Each structure stands twice: as C-alpha cells, then as structure tokens.
Amino acid sequence: DSSLIDVTGFLDHHILNVYPKNVDAFRLSGYMYKPRDGLFVMGPVWDYDRTMGCAEDGRPASWEGWGNDGGDGGTLYFQTNPSNRDMGSWYGLLFQERPPTADIQTPWARAYRARWRELRDGPLRTENILGQIDEWSAELQESAQRNFQRWSAFRPRWGTFQSEVDHLKDWLARRADWIDSEFIETPTFSHPGGLVDRGLQVEIDVSEGLIYYTVNGPDPRSASGLPVAEALLYTDPVTIDANTRIRARLRAGETVWSELVEATYVTDILPLVITEIMYNPIATDDDGGFTVSNFEFIELYNAGDEPIDLAGVRLARTTTLGYTILFDFAASGISQLPASGILLAVNNPEAFAHRYGDAPPVAGEFTGTLSNATMSLVILGPYDEEFLAFTYDDDWVPETDGSGYSLAIRDPHGPLESWDLAESWMASAEVHGSPGVLEGAAGHQLPGDLNQDLRLNITDAAGLLFHLFRGGASLPCATEAANRTLLDASGDGVLDLADAVHVLSYIFLAGEPPSLGVVCVPIAGCPDRCGGSTPR
C-alpha cells in the first residue's frame, strides 16, 4: 500500500538482500523506520558476510534458487516464518507467500519485476557490477598481499586473491542471469499455428514489456543482445497471407530477453509425399561388400499438377527434442520436381547403384539409418511447415520387416491423414521394392487391355503371345505384378499361354470373360487409362 510504505525503498531493500542471498536478511539484520508524518521506510542494508557463495557458510553457495542451501536455510525471503515472526512477515504479506516469478500477476509482483529490470539496466547491470569489483580489488591488491604474508597459513579458498575476486564476479553474474530467467514472461500467440486460412490475424500478447518479432526471419535477438535488423516491434496483429513463421521474444531491458517462442502458419500444402520406404532391406549373395542398411531408401513423389519448388524443403525425423534433418534438397542441386516426378533419398548412393543401377532418380544421401521398428518422418518447408508427417511401424505389413519387400503407399493421392494408417500401406510387388516407380498408384484399367485402346480384342491376345514367345511387346504397367494382374485373364496367378487362349475364347466362342470382369478396375502400379469410364 503506497499510502503506508515507501514502495521503491521496500523493493530495493528486498532486491539487495535476495540477489546476494543474504541468509540473515530481515530477521537478524533487518531494520526499518518511520519519519514523523512520513511512510514506513525499509533499511538500511548491511551484514553481508554470509552471502554470495562465501567460504564460511554453505547456505548461499548456489547462485540458483529462491531459497538458501543446507543447514537451517536462513531467511525465508518471500514467506512468513511461523516460528519466528520477524521482518520477513512484512514481505510475506506483500509477496503473498511466493516469489514474484513471471506467472504471478499481482500488482506487487509486477512492480518487483519492473524494478529489477530497471536496476539491471542501471546499477545492477552485469558490466557495472564487475567493473566496480575490479575497481575495489585494484585498491586492495597491495594490502591483500600483506595480509597473506602475515597469515600465510590461511590461504584463500581458490588459491589467490584474484581467484577469490573472479569467483565473486562469476557468482554475481550467474545469479543475476538466473533471476532474469525467472522474471521474463514469454509472449503468447492467439493461434498456435498449423493449417490456417489466408487472412488470419495473429495477436501476440504479454502482460508487460515490449515484444519484438520477425516474420520468416531469424531470432529477433542478435548475438549482441540488441534487436536484429529484421526485428519488428509488435503493435498490431500479424496478417497471415502465405506460409509464415513468426518468432517472438519479450524484451524487458536493454539486453534482457525472454525465451524464444515461434509458430508456423500454413496456408498452402506442398503436394510432396513419401510413397515408398525400404527401411529393412534383405542381404543377397551379391551385395558388393555393402552392409544391409546401405540399401535403405525413401521415395518422394510430386502428387500435384504443377512443378514443386524444392527451395528450403527438407526430409526429417521427429524426436522428443524436435526435428533431426535427414536430407536437405539444397544439397542435391535439384531446384524443382515436375508434376508426377519422383526423387529418392538413399542411405548410400554407391550401394544403391550396385543393386538398382543408375536409372532411379537419386537426389542424394540421407543422414543416419532408418529404424527397423518404428520411425516418425516429416517433410518440412523452408519455415518448418509440416507438409506431411506420419509414423511408420514394422507391424503394419510384416513382409516389409526384413523379408526384402519395401513399404509402399496404396494411394499417393489420398488424404494426408491416411499416411498414418496401417491399411494405407502394402508390401512392394517385388523383392527389393521398386525405387523410382510409383508402385502404389491405382490406375483404372480394362482387364486384358494390353495395347491400351480401351477394347478387349484380338490385338491384345496377339500382343500377349508376342510378349510371351518373342519378348517384343512392351507392357503398360510399372511392375511385373501389376502387369500380371492386368493380363491374367484366367485368374490362375500366372501370366502364360492360357491367358491369351482365354481372351480368344471370350471374343470368338462366347467363353468366360477375364477373371477381373469386363469393366474398368483399379490396379496398383498401372496408369489410369479409363478416365472414369467403364467400357465393355
């Protein structure tokens, strides 16, 4: 109550006792007075022999903490001591029995933090404190040496007079930094980030102090403690019109800042997805001396209709500590990925070329190895936007866990949430997978239509015969398994003469239709030929 006490004097008196951790403050060495017709005044301050990490008392040893260490703990700085209702009781009432940390918003707590910051920008600025100690120690150098000569059996705890001075300076600097950290409130955003609509207004709030922030820029605090050139002083909400990362800090003094807070707002999802993961390869007799993990790969696909700008795009894994970058496209020299384009990040390019040749489009080598059990993967944009995030598991498709098959997405154009579902994945059609080939694309095809003219006729049977016996006909689908599904008219799981005969029998003798019927069906690994039609 400013009508009863000298508020600034009370604040200063407390700060000058809690900062050095005076274990006897208030109770044994505390006085106050009241001038006639004046306010209650706290002070003076004195009796600092048991403070600042001194040698003879272990209670103020640590520069951290609001209480003292060991023994009886000494003064309760913010609480009333029920067994000794000393002058600390006055402060117990003012502080409401708790330290005035950044989460406490009482008028007294706010005034205390504001006064601390004011003193830290002035007389309690670290450089000022250390400079004053150096000045005093210089005056004492000659007498200190005479003291040690007279009492040579009692050497300083840290070996020399200067070592004692350095210890004191270090303790006070660390103590001030620790108190700073307890008092600085971090800004809060009105929206936590994520996928948002254009035009979103993001407010940044803090109860006291100035907020500096950057938009798609660096930390607003520079290494020197001053705002960086890109930093903006917050006054009005930030409008989100594109993918945006906001980084903000509270500046509570000339060089006193809060912790950094940041949030990323995504208005546009880059259509870059992971379509195949070889996380647990199998060894063969011809591995060229490479280890099994060297054959790991991750296939990425542009599922959009336009080229993708890869500037700032990274492949990462997520952990409890944040993102660990596995691959940065900036290192690949590839700036764009065309529509329906595919790129591969591999464990070892030489091993990959040994097993798969030079045809698959390798962007580069990723860092580390893939987990054989479970792993969280994420595709990040330049501002840490999460374009795709999911966690694969070896239990999803057992054949992919060390049997040589890769994990392939069934529908590369499906909803992004489906990447986190076991049923969205399948084993590759062939051992070693199909890097560079979009195995999971389920294009609609007319069963038996080898020449892709949307008709089942004699040319399809002739083309199959030519392929089987002369090897001259190219097949329309990306994998052997997909072509077998398309052309296996008899349904026996084998692509052979019987399938050509089955087609001819259906066309000319009114025999049974192909096993998959006579309307278009989706077949993974084949292009979409029907375009939604169902020709007969």
Coordinates of C-alpha atoms in Angstrom, one line a residue:
D1 CA 0.0 0.0 0.0
S2 CA 1.8 3.1 -1.2
S3 CA -0.1 5.2 1.4
L4 CA 1.8 3.4 4.2
I5 CA 5.1 2.3 2.8
D6 CA 7.9 3.7 0.7
V7 CA 7.3 1.2 -2.2
T8 CA 10.6 1.8 -4.0
G9 CA 12.6 1.6 -0.8
F10 CA 10.9 -1.7 0.1
L11 CA 11.5 -3.1 -3.3
D12 CA 15.2 -2.1 -3.3
H13 CA 15.8 -3.3 0.2
H14 CA 14.4 -6.8 -0.7
I15 CA 16.3 -7.0 -4.0
L16 CA 19.6 -6.1 -2.4
N17 CA 19.2 -8.9 0.0
V18 CA 17.7 -11.7 -2.2
Y19 CA 20.2 -11.0 -5.1
P20 CA 23.3 -11.8 -3.0
K21 CA 21.4 -14.4 -0.9
N22 CA 21.8 -12.8 2.5
V23 CA 20.9 -15.7 4.8
D24 CA 20.5 -13.3 7.8
A25 CA 18.3 -10.7 5.9
F26 CA 15.3 -9.2 7.7
R27 CA 15.5 -11.4 10.8
L28 CA 18.9 -10.7 12.3
S29 CA 20.0 -7.7 10.3
G30 CA 16.7 -6.0 9.4
Y31 CA 15.6 -2.6 10.4
M32 CA 13.0 -0.1 9.3
Y33 CA 12.0 3.3 10.5
K34 CA 9.2 5.8 10.1
P35 CA 9.8 9.6 9.9
R36 CA 7.2 11.7 11.7
D37 CA 4.3 12.2 9.2
G38 CA 6.2 10.0 6.7
L39 CA 5.9 6.5 5.2
F40 CA 7.5 3.3 6.6
V41 CA 11.0 3.0 5.2
M42 CA 12.9 -0.3 5.0
G43 CA 16.6 -0.2 5.6
P44 CA 19.5 0.3 5.8
V45 CA 21.1 -2.8 4.2
W46 CA 24.1 -4.3 5.9
D47 CA 25.6 -7.6 7.3
Y48 CA 26.7 -9.3 4.0
D49 CA 29.4 -11.6 5.5
R50 CA 27.2 -14.7 4.8
T51 CA 26.3 -14.1 1.2
M52 CA 27.4 -14.6 -2.5
G53 CA 28.9 -18.1 -2.2
C54 CA 31.1 -17.2 0.7
A55 CA 33.6 -19.7 2.2
E56 CA 32.4 -19.9 5.8
D57 CA 28.7 -20.5 5.1
G58 CA 27.3 -23.1 2.6
R59 CA 23.8 -21.8 2.6
P60 CA 24.3 -19.1 -0.1
A61 CA 26.6 -21.4 -2.1
S62 CA 24.4 -21.8 -5.2
W63 CA 23.5 -18.8 -7.4
E64 CA 20.3 -20.6 -8.3
G65 CA 17.1 -20.8 -6.3
W66 CA 14.8 -18.5 -4.3
G67 CA 15.8 -20.3 -1.1
N68 CA 19.1 -21.0 0.5
D69 CA 21.0 -24.2 0.7
G70 CA 21.8 -26.5 3.6
G71 CA 21.6 -26.0 7.4
D72 CA 18.5 -24.1 8.6
G73 CA 18.3 -22.4 5.2
G74 CA 18.4 -19.0 6.6
T75 CA 15.9 -16.3 5.8
L76 CA 12.6 -17.1 4.0
Y77 CA 12.7 -14.3 1.5
F78 CA 9.1 -14.4 0.4
Q79 CA 7.3 -16.3 3.1
T80 CA 6.4 -15.7 6.7
N81 CA 8.3 -17.8 9.2
P82 CA 5.7 -19.0 11.6
S83 CA 8.3 -19.9 14.3
N84 CA 9.9 -16.5 14.1
R85 CA 7.6 -13.7 13.0
D86 CA 10.4 -11.4 12.1
M87 CA 10.5 -8.6 9.5
G88 CA 10.2 -11.2 6.8
S89 CA 6.5 -11.2 7.8
W90 CA 6.1 -7.9 6.1
Y91 CA 7.4 -9.3 2.9
G92 CA 5.3 -12.4 3.3
L93 CA 2.2 -10.3 3.2
L94 CA 3.4 -8.3 0.2
F95 CA 4.5 -11.3 -1.9
Q96 CA 1.6 -13.4 -0.8
E97 CA 4.0 -16.1 0.3
R98 CA 5.6 -16.8 -3.1
P99 CA 8.3 -15.5 -5.3
P100 CA 7.3 -12.9 -8.0
T101 CA 8.0 -15.1 -11.0
A102 CA 6.7 -14.3 -14.4
D103 CA 3.5 -16.3 -13.9
I104 CA 2.4 -14.2 -10.9
Q105 CA 0.4 -11.1 -11.9
T106 CA -0.3 -9.3 -8.6
P107 CA 0.5 -5.6 -8.6
W108 CA 3.3 -6.1 -6.2
A109 CA 4.9 -8.9 -8.3
R110 CA 4.7 -6.8 -11.4
A111 CA 6.2 -3.8 -9.6
Y112 CA 9.0 -6.0 -8.2
R113 CA 9.9 -7.4 -11.7
A114 CA 9.8 -3.9 -13.2
R115 CA 12.1 -2.5 -10.5
W116 CA 14.5 -5.4 -11.0
R117 CA 14.7 -4.7 -14.7
E118 CA 15.2 -1.0 -14.1
L119 CA 18.1 -1.8 -11.7
R120 CA 19.5 -4.3 -14.2
D121 CA 19.6 -1.6 -16.9
G122 CA 21.5 0.6 -14.5
P123 CA 23.5 0.0 -11.3
L124 CA 22.9 -3.8 -11.3
R125 CA 23.9 -4.2 -15.0
T126 CA 26.5 -7.0 -15.1
E127 CA 29.2 -4.8 -16.6
N128 CA 28.7 -2.2 -13.9
I129 CA 28.9 -4.8 -11.0
L130 CA 32.0 -6.4 -12.4
G131 CA 33.6 -3.1 -13.1
Q132 CA 33.0 -2.0 -9.5
I133 CA 34.5 -5.2 -8.2
D134 CA 37.6 -4.7 -10.3
E135 CA 38.0 -1.2 -9.1
W136 CA 37.8 -2.2 -5.5
S137 CA 40.0 -5.2 -5.9
A138 CA 42.7 -3.0 -7.5
E139 CA 42.7 -0.8 -4.4
L140 CA 43.1 -3.9 -2.2
Q141 CA 45.9 -5.6 -4.2
E142 CA 48.8 -4.4 -2.0
S143 CA 47.0 -4.9 1.3
A144 CA 45.9 -8.3 0.2
Q145 CA 49.4 -9.4 -0.4
R146 CA 50.5 -8.1 3.0
N147 CA 47.6 -10.0 4.6
F148 CA 48.6 -13.3 3.0
Q149 CA 52.2 -12.8 4.1
R150 CA 51.1 -12.2 7.7
W151 CA 48.6 -15.0 7.7
S152 CA 50.4 -17.4 5.4
A153 CA 48.7 -20.5 6.9
F154 CA 45.3 -19.3 5.8
R155 CA 45.3 -19.2 2.1
P156 CA 42.3 -18.2 0.0
R157 CA 39.9 -20.9 -0.8
W158 CA 40.5 -20.5 -4.5
G159 CA 44.3 -20.2 -4.2
T160 CA 44.9 -16.5 -4.8
F161 CA 43.3 -13.1 -4.1
Q162 CA 42.5 -12.7 -7.8
S163 CA 40.9 -16.2 -7.8
E164 CA 38.6 -15.1 -5.0
V165 CA 37.7 -12.0 -6.9
D166 CA 36.9 -14.0 -10.1
H167 CA 34.7 -16.4 -8.1
L168 CA 32.7 -13.5 -6.7
K169 CA 32.3 -11.9 -10.1
D170 CA 31.2 -15.2 -11.6
W171 CA 28.7 -15.9 -8.8
L172 CA 27.0 -12.5 -9.1
A173 CA 26.8 -12.6 -12.9
R174 CA 25.3 -16.0 -12.8
R175 CA 22.9 -15.1 -10.0
A176 CA 21.6 -12.0 -12.0
D177 CA 21.1 -14.1 -15.1
W178 CA 19.2 -16.7 -13.2
I179 CA 16.8 -14.1 -11.7
D180 CA 16.4 -12.7 -15.2
S181 CA 15.3 -16.1 -16.4
E182 CA 12.7 -16.4 -13.7
F183 CA 11.2 -13.0 -14.3
I184 CA 10.8 -12.9 -18.1
E185 CA 7.4 -13.9 -19.3
T186 CA 7.3 -15.4 -22.8
P187 CA 4.9 -14.0 -25.4
T188 CA 1.8 -16.0 -26.4
F189 CA 0.2 -16.2 -29.8
S190 CA -3.6 -16.0 -30.3
H191 CA -3.4 -19.0 -32.7
P192 CA -1.0 -21.9 -32.1
G193 CA -0.2 -22.4 -35.8
G194 CA -0.7 -25.2 -38.3
L195 CA -3.1 -25.2 -41.3
V196 CA -5.0 -21.9 -41.5
D197 CA -7.0 -19.8 -43.9
R198 CA -5.5 -16.8 -45.6
G199 CA -6.2 -13.6 -43.8
L200 CA -5.8 -15.0 -40.3
Q201 CA -5.0 -12.2 -37.7
V202 CA -2.4 -13.4 -35.2
E203 CA -2.1 -11.4 -32.0
I204 CA 1.0 -11.6 -29.8
D205 CA 0.4 -11.0 -26.1
V206 CA 2.4 -10.4 -23.0
S207 CA 1.3 -8.7 -19.7
E208 CA 4.3 -6.3 -19.6
G209 CA 7.4 -5.3 -21.6
L210 CA 8.0 -4.9 -25.4
I211 CA 7.6 -7.7 -27.9
Y212 CA 10.0 -7.9 -30.8
Y213 CA 9.2 -10.4 -33.6
T214 CA 10.3 -11.5 -37.1
V215 CA 8.2 -12.9 -40.0
N216 CA 10.0 -15.7 -41.8
G217 CA 13.3 -14.3 -40.4
P218 CA 15.8 -15.0 -37.7
D219 CA 15.6 -14.8 -33.9
P220 CA 14.7 -11.2 -33.1
R221 CA 17.5 -11.0 -30.6
S222 CA 21.0 -10.7 -32.0
A223 CA 24.2 -12.2 -30.5
S224 CA 25.0 -8.7 -29.1
G225 CA 21.7 -8.6 -27.2
L226 CA 20.2 -5.9 -29.4
P227 CA 17.3 -6.5 -31.8
V228 CA 18.3 -7.8 -35.3
A229 CA 17.7 -5.6 -38.3
E230 CA 14.7 -7.6 -39.4
A231 CA 13.0 -7.4 -35.9
L232 CA 9.7 -5.6 -35.7
L233 CA 8.2 -4.0 -32.6
Y234 CA 4.8 -5.5 -32.1
T235 CA 1.9 -3.1 -32.2
D236 CA -0.8 -4.7 -34.4
P237 CA -1.9 -8.3 -35.3
V238 CA 0.1 -10.1 -37.9
T239 CA -1.9 -11.0 -41.1
I240 CA -1.2 -14.4 -42.5
D241 CA -1.4 -14.4 -46.3
A242 CA 1.1 -17.2 -47.1
N243 CA 3.1 -19.8 -45.3
T244 CA 4.6 -17.9 -42.4
R245 CA 6.8 -18.4 -39.3
I246 CA 6.6 -15.9 -36.5
R247 CA 9.4 -15.8 -34.0
A248 CA 9.0 -13.5 -30.9
R249 CA 10.6 -12.5 -27.7
L250 CA 9.8 -10.1 -24.9
R251 CA 12.5 -7.5 -24.4
A252 CA 12.4 -6.5 -20.8
G253 CA 15.6 -4.5 -20.6
E254 CA 18.5 -3.3 -22.8
T255 CA 19.9 -6.9 -23.0
V256 CA 17.3 -8.9 -21.0
W257 CA 15.0 -11.0 -23.2
S258 CA 12.5 -13.8 -22.7
E259 CA 12.9 -17.3 -24.2
L260 CA 12.2 -17.5 -27.9
V261 CA 8.7 -18.6 -29.0
E262 CA 7.7 -19.4 -32.5
A263 CA 4.8 -20.7 -34.5
T264 CA 4.3 -21.7 -38.2
Y265 CA 1.1 -21.0 -40.1
V266 CA 0.5 -23.0 -43.3
T267 CA -1.9 -21.7 -46.0
D268 CA -0.5 -23.9 -48.8
I269 CA 0.4 -27.6 -48.5
L270 CA 3.2 -28.6 -50.9
P271 CA 2.0 -31.8 -52.6
L272 CA 5.2 -33.7 -51.9
V273 CA 4.6 -37.1 -50.3
I274 CA 6.5 -40.3 -49.4
T275 CA 5.4 -43.2 -51.5
E276 CA 7.9 -46.0 -50.7
I277 CA 10.2 -46.8 -47.7
M278 CA 12.8 -49.5 -47.8
Y279 CA 13.5 -49.5 -44.0
N280 CA 14.7 -53.1 -43.5
P281 CA 16.4 -54.5 -46.7
I282 CA 17.5 -58.0 -47.2
A283 CA 21.0 -59.2 -47.9
T284 CA 21.9 -61.2 -51.1
D285 CA 25.0 -63.1 -52.3
D286 CA 25.9 -60.1 -54.5
D287 CA 25.9 -57.1 -52.2
G288 CA 29.3 -55.8 -53.3
G289 CA 30.7 -55.7 -49.7
F290 CA 28.0 -53.2 -48.6
T291 CA 26.1 -53.6 -45.4
V292 CA 22.4 -54.3 -45.5
S293 CA 21.4 -50.8 -44.2
N294 CA 23.3 -49.3 -47.1
F295 CA 20.4 -50.3 -49.4
E296 CA 17.8 -48.3 -47.5
F297 CA 15.9 -45.7 -49.5
I298 CA 12.9 -43.3 -49.3
E299 CA 10.9 -42.4 -52.4
L300 CA 9.3 -39.0 -52.7
Y301 CA 6.6 -38.1 -55.2
N302 CA 5.1 -34.8 -56.5
A303 CA 1.4 -35.6 -56.3
G304 CA 0.4 -32.2 -57.7
D305 CA -0.3 -30.9 -61.2
E306 CA 2.5 -28.3 -61.2
P307 CA 6.2 -28.4 -60.6
I308 CA 7.3 -28.1 -57.0
D309 CA 9.9 -25.5 -55.9
L310 CA 12.2 -27.5 -53.6
A311 CA 14.0 -24.5 -52.1
G312 CA 14.1 -25.0 -48.3
V313 CA 12.4 -28.4 -48.4
R314 CA 13.8 -31.0 -46.1
L315 CA 13.2 -34.6 -45.0
A316 CA 13.4 -35.1 -41.3
R317 CA 12.6 -37.4 -38.4
T318 CA 10.8 -36.2 -35.3
T319 CA 12.0 -36.9 -31.8
T320 CA 11.2 -35.6 -28.4
L321 CA 13.9 -32.9 -28.9
G322 CA 12.4 -31.7 -32.2
Y323 CA 13.4 -32.3 -35.8
T324 CA 16.5 -34.2 -36.9
I325 CA 17.2 -33.3 -40.6
L326 CA 17.8 -36.5 -42.7
F327 CA 18.0 -34.8 -46.1
D328 CA 18.1 -31.2 -47.4
F329 CA 17.2 -30.8 -51.0
A330 CA 19.5 -27.7 -51.1
A331 CA 22.4 -30.2 -51.0
S332 CA 21.1 -32.1 -54.1
G333 CA 21.3 -29.2 -56.5
I334 CA 17.8 -30.1 -57.6
S335 CA 15.6 -27.0 -57.5
Q336 CA 12.3 -28.3 -58.9
L337 CA 10.4 -31.6 -59.1
P338 CA 8.0 -31.8 -62.1
A339 CA 4.4 -32.9 -61.7
S340 CA 4.3 -36.7 -61.1
G341 CA 8.1 -36.6 -60.7
I342 CA 9.9 -38.9 -58.3
L343 CA 13.1 -38.5 -56.3
L344 CA 14.9 -40.8 -54.0
A345 CA 16.9 -40.2 -50.8
V346 CA 19.2 -43.1 -50.2
N347 CA 21.4 -44.4 -47.4
N348 CA 24.4 -45.0 -49.7
P349 CA 24.5 -43.9 -53.4
E350 CA 27.2 -46.4 -54.3
A351 CA 25.3 -49.3 -52.7
F352 CA 22.1 -48.2 -54.3
A353 CA 23.6 -48.0 -57.7
H354 CA 25.1 -51.5 -57.2
R355 CA 21.7 -53.0 -56.5
Y356 CA 19.4 -50.9 -58.7
G357 CA 21.6 -49.4 -61.4
D358 CA 21.6 -45.8 -62.5
A359 CA 18.1 -45.4 -63.7
P360 CA 16.2 -44.5 -60.5
P361 CA 16.4 -40.7 -59.8
V362 CA 18.6 -40.3 -56.7
A363 CA 18.6 -36.9 -55.2
G364 CA 21.3 -37.7 -52.6
E365 CA 22.3 -39.4 -49.4
F366 CA 20.3 -39.1 -46.2
T367 CA 21.9 -38.9 -42.8
G368 CA 21.8 -41.9 -40.5
T369 CA 19.8 -45.0 -40.9
L370 CA 16.1 -45.9 -40.9
S371 CA 14.6 -47.7 -37.9
N372 CA 13.7 -51.3 -38.4
A373 CA 10.8 -50.9 -35.9
T374 CA 9.1 -47.5 -36.0
M375 CA 10.1 -44.0 -37.0
S376 CA 8.4 -40.6 -37.4
L377 CA 9.1 -38.9 -40.7
V378 CA 8.1 -35.4 -41.8
I379 CA 8.6 -33.3 -44.9
L380 CA 9.4 -29.7 -43.9
G381 CA 9.1 -26.5 -45.8
P382 CA 11.5 -23.5 -45.5
Y383 CA 9.7 -22.2 -42.4
D384 CA 9.4 -25.6 -40.8
E385 CA 5.9 -26.2 -42.2
E386 CA 4.9 -29.8 -41.9
F387 CA 3.7 -30.8 -45.3
L388 CA 3.5 -34.5 -44.4
A389 CA 4.0 -36.1 -41.0
F390 CA 3.5 -39.7 -40.1
T391 CA 5.0 -42.6 -38.1
Y392 CA 5.5 -46.0 -39.8
D393 CA 5.6 -49.2 -37.9
D394 CA 7.1 -52.6 -38.8
D395 CA 3.9 -54.3 -37.7
W396 CA 1.8 -52.6 -40.4
V397 CA 3.0 -55.0 -43.2
P398 CA 5.1 -57.9 -41.8
E399 CA 6.5 -58.8 -45.2
T400 CA 8.4 -55.4 -45.2
D401 CA 10.2 -56.2 -41.9
G402 CA 13.4 -57.9 -43.1
S403 CA 11.9 -60.1 -45.9
G404 CA 13.2 -57.8 -48.7
Y405 CA 9.9 -56.0 -49.5
S406 CA 9.5 -52.3 -49.2
L407 CA 6.6 -50.4 -47.6
A408 CA 4.6 -48.7 -50.4
I409 CA 1.6 -46.3 -50.1
R410 CA -1.5 -47.6 -51.7
D411 CA -2.8 -44.3 -52.9
P412 CA -0.3 -41.5 -53.4
H413 CA -3.1 -39.0 -54.0
G414 CA -5.1 -39.9 -50.9
P415 CA -5.8 -37.7 -47.9
L416 CA -2.6 -36.8 -45.9
E417 CA -4.1 -38.3 -42.7
S418 CA -4.1 -41.7 -44.4
W419 CA -0.3 -41.9 -44.2
D420 CA -0.6 -42.6 -40.5
L421 CA -2.9 -45.7 -41.1
A422 CA -1.6 -49.2 -41.5
E423 CA -4.3 -50.0 -44.0
S424 CA -2.9 -47.3 -46.3
W425 CA 0.3 -49.3 -46.9
M426 CA 1.2 -52.5 -48.7
A427 CA 4.3 -54.5 -49.4
S428 CA 6.1 -53.9 -52.7
A429 CA 5.2 -56.3 -55.5
E430 CA 8.8 -57.5 -55.9
V431 CA 11.7 -58.2 -53.5
H432 CA 13.9 -55.0 -53.1
G433 CA 10.9 -52.8 -53.9
S434 CA 10.6 -50.5 -57.0
P435 CA 12.5 -47.3 -56.4
G436 CA 11.7 -44.7 -59.0
V437 CA 8.4 -46.4 -60.0
L438 CA 5.1 -45.3 -58.4
E439 CA 4.1 -48.8 -57.3
G440 CA 1.1 -47.7 -55.3
A441 CA -0.7 -45.7 -58.0
A442 CA -4.0 -47.4 -58.6
G443 CA -4.9 -46.5 -62.2
H444 CA -8.2 -47.7 -63.7
Q445 CA -7.7 -50.3 -66.4
L446 CA -9.8 -52.5 -68.6
P447 CA -8.7 -56.1 -67.7
G448 CA -6.7 -57.7 -70.5
D449 CA -6.2 -54.4 -72.4
L450 CA -2.5 -54.8 -73.3
N451 CA -2.5 -52.2 -76.1
Q452 CA -4.4 -49.6 -74.0
D453 CA -7.1 -48.9 -76.6
L454 CA -9.9 -49.5 -74.1
R455 CA -11.1 -52.5 -76.1
L456 CA -10.5 -56.2 -75.4
N457 CA -9.9 -57.7 -78.8
I458 CA -7.6 -60.0 -80.9
T459 CA -4.8 -57.5 -80.8
D460 CA -4.5 -57.9 -77.0
A461 CA -4.3 -61.7 -77.3
A462 CA -1.7 -61.4 -80.2
G463 CA 0.3 -58.8 -78.2
L464 CA 0.4 -61.2 -75.2
L465 CA 1.6 -64.1 -77.4
F466 CA 4.3 -61.9 -78.9
H467 CA 5.4 -60.9 -75.4
L468 CA 5.5 -64.4 -74.1
F469 CA 7.3 -66.1 -77.0
R470 CA 9.2 -63.3 -78.8
G471 CA 9.7 -60.8 -75.9
G472 CA 8.8 -57.9 -78.3
A473 CA 5.8 -56.3 -76.8
S474 CA 6.1 -53.7 -74.0
L475 CA 3.7 -54.0 -71.2
P476 CA 1.7 -50.9 -69.9
C477 CA 2.2 -51.1 -66.1
A478 CA 5.1 -50.2 -63.9
T479 CA 5.8 -53.6 -62.3
E480 CA 5.6 -57.2 -63.2
A481 CA 3.0 -57.8 -60.5
A482 CA 0.8 -55.0 -61.9
N483 CA 1.0 -56.4 -65.5
R484 CA 0.2 -59.9 -64.2
T485 CA -2.9 -58.6 -62.5
L486 CA -4.0 -56.7 -65.7
L487 CA -3.4 -59.6 -68.1
D488 CA -4.0 -62.7 -66.1
A489 CA -7.3 -63.4 -67.8
S490 CA -7.6 -67.0 -66.5
G491 CA -7.1 -65.8 -62.9
D492 CA -4.6 -68.5 -62.0
G493 CA -1.9 -66.1 -60.8
V494 CA 0.4 -66.9 -63.8
L495 CA 0.9 -64.9 -67.0
D496 CA 1.1 -67.6 -69.7
L497 CA -0.4 -69.0 -72.9
A498 CA -3.6 -69.9 -71.1
D499 CA -4.4 -66.2 -70.7
A500 CA -4.1 -65.5 -74.5
V501 CA -6.3 -68.5 -75.2
H502 CA -8.8 -67.3 -72.5
V503 CA -9.2 -63.9 -74.2
L504 CA -9.6 -65.5 -77.7
S505 CA -12.2 -67.9 -76.3
Y506 CA -14.2 -65.0 -74.8
I507 CA -14.0 -63.0 -78.0
F508 CA -14.8 -65.7 -80.6
L509 CA -16.5 -68.6 -78.7
A510 CA -18.6 -66.7 -76.1
G511 CA -16.4 -68.2 -73.4
E512 CA -15.8 -66.9 -69.9
P513 CA -14.8 -63.2 -69.5
P514 CA -11.4 -62.3 -67.9
S515 CA -11.2 -63.1 -64.2
L516 CA -11.4 -59.4 -63.3
G517 CA -14.5 -58.8 -65.5
V518 CA -15.2 -56.6 -68.4
V519 CA -15.4 -53.1 -66.8
C520 CA -12.5 -50.9 -65.6
V521 CA -11.0 -51.7 -62.3
P522 CA -8.2 -50.0 -60.2
I523 CA -4.8 -51.8 -60.4
A524 CA -1.9 -50.6 -58.3
G525 CA 1.1 -49.8 -60.5
C526 CA -0.8 -49.2 -63.7
P527 CA -1.6 -45.8 -65.3
D528 CA -5.1 -44.5 -65.3
R529 CA -6.4 -45.4 -68.7
C530 CA -10.2 -45.4 -68.3
G531 CA -10.6 -41.9 -67.0
G532 CA -13.7 -43.0 -65.0
S533 CA -15.4 -44.7 -67.9
T534 CA -16.4 -48.4 -67.9
P535 CA -16.2 -49.6 -71.5
R536 CA -17.1 -53.1 -72.5

